[in-house]
PDB file of C-alpha atoms in Angstrom:
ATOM      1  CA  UNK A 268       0.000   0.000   0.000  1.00 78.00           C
ATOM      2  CA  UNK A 269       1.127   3.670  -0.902  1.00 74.00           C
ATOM      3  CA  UNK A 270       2.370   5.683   1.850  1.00 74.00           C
ATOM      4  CA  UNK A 271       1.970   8.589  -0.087  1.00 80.00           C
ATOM      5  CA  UNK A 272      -1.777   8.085  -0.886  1.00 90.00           C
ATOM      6  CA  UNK A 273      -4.902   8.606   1.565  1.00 95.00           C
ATOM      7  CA  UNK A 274      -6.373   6.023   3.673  1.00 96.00           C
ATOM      8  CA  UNK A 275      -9.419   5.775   5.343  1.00 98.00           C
ATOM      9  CA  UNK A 276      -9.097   4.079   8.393  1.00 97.00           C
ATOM     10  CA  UNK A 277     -11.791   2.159  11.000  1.00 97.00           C
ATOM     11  CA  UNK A 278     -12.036   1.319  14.235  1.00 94.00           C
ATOM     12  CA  UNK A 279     -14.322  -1.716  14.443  1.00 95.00           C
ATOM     13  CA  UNK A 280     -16.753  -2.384  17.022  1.00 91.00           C
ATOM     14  CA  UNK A 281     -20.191  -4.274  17.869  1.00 90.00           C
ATOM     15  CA  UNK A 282     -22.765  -1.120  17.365  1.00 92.00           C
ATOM     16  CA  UNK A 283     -19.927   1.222  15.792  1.00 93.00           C
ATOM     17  CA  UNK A 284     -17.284   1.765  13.446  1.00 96.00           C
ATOM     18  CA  UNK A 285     -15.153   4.761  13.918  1.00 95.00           C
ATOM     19  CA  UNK A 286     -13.702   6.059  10.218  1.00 97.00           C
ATOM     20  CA  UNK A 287     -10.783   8.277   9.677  1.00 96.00           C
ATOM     21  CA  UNK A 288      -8.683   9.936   7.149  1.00 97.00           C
ATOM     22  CA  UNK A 289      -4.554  10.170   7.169  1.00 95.00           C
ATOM     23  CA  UNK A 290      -1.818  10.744   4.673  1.00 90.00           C
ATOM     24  CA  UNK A 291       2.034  10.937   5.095  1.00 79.00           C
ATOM     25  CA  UNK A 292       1.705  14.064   3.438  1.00 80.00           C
ATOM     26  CA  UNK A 293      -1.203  15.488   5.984  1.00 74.00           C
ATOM     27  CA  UNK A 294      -0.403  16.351   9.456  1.00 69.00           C
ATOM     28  CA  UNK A 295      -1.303  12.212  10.136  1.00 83.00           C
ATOM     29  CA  UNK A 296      -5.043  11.872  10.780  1.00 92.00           C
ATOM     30  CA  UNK A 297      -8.331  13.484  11.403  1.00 91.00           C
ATOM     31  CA  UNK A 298     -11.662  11.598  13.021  1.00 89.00           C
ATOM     32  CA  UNK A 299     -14.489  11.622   9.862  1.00 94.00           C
ATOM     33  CA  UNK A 300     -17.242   9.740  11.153  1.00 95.00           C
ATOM     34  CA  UNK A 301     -18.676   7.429  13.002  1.00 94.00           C
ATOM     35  CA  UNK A 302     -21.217   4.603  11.123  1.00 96.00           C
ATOM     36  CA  UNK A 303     -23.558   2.530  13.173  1.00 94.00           C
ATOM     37  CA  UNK A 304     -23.529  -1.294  12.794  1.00 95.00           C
ATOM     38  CA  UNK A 305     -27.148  -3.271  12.649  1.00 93.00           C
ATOM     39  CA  UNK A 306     -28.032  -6.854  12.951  1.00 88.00           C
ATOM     40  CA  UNK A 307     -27.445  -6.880   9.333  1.00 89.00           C
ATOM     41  CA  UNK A 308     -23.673  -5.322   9.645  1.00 93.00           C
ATOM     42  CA  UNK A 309     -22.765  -1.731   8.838  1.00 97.00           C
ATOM     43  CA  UNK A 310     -23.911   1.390   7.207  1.00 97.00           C
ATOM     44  CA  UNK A 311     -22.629   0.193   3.887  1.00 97.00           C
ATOM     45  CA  UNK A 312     -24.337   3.140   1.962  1.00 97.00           C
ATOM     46  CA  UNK A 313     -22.410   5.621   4.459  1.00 98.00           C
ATOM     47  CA  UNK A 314     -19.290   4.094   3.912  1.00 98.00           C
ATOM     48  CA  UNK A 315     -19.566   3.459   0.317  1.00 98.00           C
ATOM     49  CA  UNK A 316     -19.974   7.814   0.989  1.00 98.00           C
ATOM     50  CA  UNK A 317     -17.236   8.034   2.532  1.00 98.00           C
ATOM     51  CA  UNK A 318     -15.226   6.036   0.142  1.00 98.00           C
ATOM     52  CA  UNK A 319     -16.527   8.164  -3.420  1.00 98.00           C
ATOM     53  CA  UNK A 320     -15.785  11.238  -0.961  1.00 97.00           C
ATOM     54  CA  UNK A 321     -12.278  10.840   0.263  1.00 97.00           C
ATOM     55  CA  UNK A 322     -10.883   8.510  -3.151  1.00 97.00           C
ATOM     56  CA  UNK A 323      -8.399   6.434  -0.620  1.00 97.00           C
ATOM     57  CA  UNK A 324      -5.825   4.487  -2.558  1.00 96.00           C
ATOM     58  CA  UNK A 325      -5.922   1.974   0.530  1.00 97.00           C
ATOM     59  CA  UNK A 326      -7.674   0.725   3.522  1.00 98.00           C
ATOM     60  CA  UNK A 327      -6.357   0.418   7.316  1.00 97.00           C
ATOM     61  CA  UNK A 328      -8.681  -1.411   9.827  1.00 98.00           C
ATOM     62  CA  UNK A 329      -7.508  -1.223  13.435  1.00 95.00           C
ATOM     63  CA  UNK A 330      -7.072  -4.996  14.638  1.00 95.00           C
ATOM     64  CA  UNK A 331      -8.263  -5.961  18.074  1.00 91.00           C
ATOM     65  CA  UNK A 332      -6.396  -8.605  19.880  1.00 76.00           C
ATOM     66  CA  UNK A 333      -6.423  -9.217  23.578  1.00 64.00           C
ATOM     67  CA  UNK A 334      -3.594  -7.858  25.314  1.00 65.00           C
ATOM     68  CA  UNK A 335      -1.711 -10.840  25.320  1.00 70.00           C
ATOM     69  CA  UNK A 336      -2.181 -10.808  21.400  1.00 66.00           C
ATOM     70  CA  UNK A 337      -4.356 -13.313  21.127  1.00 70.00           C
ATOM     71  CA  UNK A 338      -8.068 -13.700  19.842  1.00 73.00           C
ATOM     72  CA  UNK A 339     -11.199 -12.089  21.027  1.00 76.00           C
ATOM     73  CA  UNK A 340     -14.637 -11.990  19.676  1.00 82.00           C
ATOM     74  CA  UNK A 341     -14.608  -8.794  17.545  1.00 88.00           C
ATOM     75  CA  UNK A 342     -11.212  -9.437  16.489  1.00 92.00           C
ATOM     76  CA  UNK A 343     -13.301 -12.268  14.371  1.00 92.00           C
ATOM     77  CA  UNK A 344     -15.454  -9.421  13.514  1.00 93.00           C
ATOM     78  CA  UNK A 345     -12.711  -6.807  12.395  1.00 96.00           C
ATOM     79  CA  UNK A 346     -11.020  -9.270  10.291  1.00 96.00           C
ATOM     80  CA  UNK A 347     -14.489 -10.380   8.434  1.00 96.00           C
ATOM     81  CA  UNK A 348     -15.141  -6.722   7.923  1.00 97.00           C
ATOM     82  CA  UNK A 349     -11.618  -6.224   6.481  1.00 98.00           C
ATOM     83  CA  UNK A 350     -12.078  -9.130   3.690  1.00 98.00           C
ATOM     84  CA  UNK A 351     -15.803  -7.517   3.098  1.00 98.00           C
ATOM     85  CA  UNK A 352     -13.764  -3.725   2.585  1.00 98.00           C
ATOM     86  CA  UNK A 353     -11.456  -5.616   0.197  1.00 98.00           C
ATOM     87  CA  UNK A 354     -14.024  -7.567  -1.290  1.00 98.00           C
ATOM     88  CA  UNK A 355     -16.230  -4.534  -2.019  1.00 97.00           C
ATOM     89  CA  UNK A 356     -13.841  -1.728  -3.042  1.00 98.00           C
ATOM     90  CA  UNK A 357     -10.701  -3.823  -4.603  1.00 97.00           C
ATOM     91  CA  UNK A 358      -7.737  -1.667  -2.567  1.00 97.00           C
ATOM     92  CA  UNK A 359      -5.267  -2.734  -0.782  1.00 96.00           C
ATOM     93  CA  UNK A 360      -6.409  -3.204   3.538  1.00 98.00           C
ATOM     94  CA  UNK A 361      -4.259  -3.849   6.332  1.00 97.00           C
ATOM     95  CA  UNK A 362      -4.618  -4.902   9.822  1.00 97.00           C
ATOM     96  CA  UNK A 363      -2.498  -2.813  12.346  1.00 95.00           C
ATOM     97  CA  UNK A 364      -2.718  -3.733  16.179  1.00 90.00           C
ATOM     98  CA  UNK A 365      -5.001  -1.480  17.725  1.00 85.00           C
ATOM     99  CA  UNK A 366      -4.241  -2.152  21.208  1.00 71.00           C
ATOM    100  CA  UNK A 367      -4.762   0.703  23.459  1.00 64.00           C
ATOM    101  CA  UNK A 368      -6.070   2.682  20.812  1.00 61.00           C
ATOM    102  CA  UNK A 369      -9.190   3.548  22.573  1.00 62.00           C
ATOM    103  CA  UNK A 370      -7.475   5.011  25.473  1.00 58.00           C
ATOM    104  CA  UNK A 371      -4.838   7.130  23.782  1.00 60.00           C
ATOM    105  CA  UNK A 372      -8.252   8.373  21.818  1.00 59.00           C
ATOM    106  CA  UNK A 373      -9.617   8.936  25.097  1.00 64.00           C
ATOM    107  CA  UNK A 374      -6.239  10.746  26.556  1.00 64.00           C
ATOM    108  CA  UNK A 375      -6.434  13.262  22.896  1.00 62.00           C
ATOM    109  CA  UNK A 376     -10.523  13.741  23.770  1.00 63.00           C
ATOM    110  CA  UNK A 377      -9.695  14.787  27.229  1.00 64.00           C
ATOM    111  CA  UNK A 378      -6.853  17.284  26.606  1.00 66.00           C
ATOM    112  CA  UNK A 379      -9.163  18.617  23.469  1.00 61.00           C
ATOM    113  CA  UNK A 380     -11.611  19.243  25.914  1.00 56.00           C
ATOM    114  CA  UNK A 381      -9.431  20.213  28.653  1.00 65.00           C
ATOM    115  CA  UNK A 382      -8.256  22.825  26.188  1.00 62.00           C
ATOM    116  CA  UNK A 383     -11.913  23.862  24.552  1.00 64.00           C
ATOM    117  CA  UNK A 384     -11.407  22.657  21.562  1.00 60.00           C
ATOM    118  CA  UNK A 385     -14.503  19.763  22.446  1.00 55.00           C
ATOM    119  CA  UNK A 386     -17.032  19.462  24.124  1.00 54.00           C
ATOM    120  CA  UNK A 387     -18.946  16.549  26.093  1.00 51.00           C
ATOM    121  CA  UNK A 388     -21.231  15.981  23.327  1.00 50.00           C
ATOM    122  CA  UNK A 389     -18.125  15.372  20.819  1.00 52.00           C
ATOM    123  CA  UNK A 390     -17.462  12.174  22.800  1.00 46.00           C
ATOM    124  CA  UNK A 391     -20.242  10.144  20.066  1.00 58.00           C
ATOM    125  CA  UNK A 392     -16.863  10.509  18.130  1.00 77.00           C
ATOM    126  CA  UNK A 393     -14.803   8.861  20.288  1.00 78.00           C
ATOM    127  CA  UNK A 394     -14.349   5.691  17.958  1.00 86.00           C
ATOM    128  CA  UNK A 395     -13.526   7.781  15.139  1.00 88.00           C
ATOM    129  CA  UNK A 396     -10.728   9.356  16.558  1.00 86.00           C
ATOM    130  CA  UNK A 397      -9.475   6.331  17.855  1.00 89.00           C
ATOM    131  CA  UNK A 398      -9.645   5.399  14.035  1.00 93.00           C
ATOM    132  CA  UNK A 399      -7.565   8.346  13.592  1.00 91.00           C
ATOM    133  CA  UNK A 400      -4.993   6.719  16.669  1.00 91.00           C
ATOM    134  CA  UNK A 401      -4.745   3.374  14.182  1.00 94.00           C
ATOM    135  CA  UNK A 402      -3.956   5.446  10.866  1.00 95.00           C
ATOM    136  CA  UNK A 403      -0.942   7.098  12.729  1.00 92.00           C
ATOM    137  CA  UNK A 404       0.360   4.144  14.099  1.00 91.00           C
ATOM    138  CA  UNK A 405      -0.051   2.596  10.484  1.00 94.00           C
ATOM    139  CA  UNK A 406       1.996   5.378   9.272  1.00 93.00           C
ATOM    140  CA  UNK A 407       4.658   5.402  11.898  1.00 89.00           C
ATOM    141  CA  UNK A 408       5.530   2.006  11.202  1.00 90.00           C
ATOM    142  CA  UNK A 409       3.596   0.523   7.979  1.00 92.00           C
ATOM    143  CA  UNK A 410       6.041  -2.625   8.056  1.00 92.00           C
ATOM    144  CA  UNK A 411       4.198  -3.813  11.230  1.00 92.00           C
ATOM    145  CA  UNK A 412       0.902  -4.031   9.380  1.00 94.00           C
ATOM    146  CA  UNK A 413      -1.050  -7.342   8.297  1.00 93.00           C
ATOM    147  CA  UNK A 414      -2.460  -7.557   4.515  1.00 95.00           C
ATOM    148  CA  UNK A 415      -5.494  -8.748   4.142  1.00 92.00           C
TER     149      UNK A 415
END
């Protein structure tokens, strides 16, 4: 996958997926949205939005293992919805570990807020900044990354 190029990046969970934006040639990456999941699976038509929107020439999915690095239940999901990605948009998609994403996103919400530049409301975006947290990490060290 291009370094130079855009990615859109997600942070998968059970009733949401987080979705950012980076580039090496940004200033890393910024939280877009956040799509709800339904018994069916995700927002496709918002993602397929997002997609025609941003043009990414690849795709980075955050992947949750346990701590330990070992298997957990929406690991199983993140991976299934990172062959669907592939499957549906033909780009390149990566895994990148994603532990302890959510709580650096949760450290950046708190000094944002600390600082005014968010608000208590703003937390609904929570997952997509931690999205944000996974393109980053992609980008400091792409090597590390899984192909799908």
């Amino acid at each position: 996958m291009k370094l130079d190029g855009t990615v859109l990046g997600f942070d998968v969970g059970a009733k949401r997926i987080g979705v950012a934006v980076g580039s090496a040639f940004g200033s890393g990456a910024r939280a877009l949205a956040v799509i709800d999941v339904h018994g069916s699976g995700p927002d496709w038509q918002a993602i397929d939005k997002l997609r025609a929107e941003w043009r990414p020439d690849g795709l980075v999915v955050g992947d949750p293992m346990t701590m330990e690095g070992g298997d957990q239940p929406i690991r199983l999901r993140a991976h299934a919805f990172a062959r669907e990605l592939q499957a549906r948009y033909q780009l390149p998609v990566v895994l990148v570990d994603e532990r302890s994403s959510s709580v650096e996103a949760a450290q950046r919400f708190a000094l944002d807020r600390a600082e005014g530049r968010k608000r208590r409301r703003d937390a609904a975006a929570l997952d997509a900044v931690a999205a944000a947290v996974i393109i980053e990490r992609w980008l400091a060290a792409p090597h590390d990354a899984t192909r799908i």
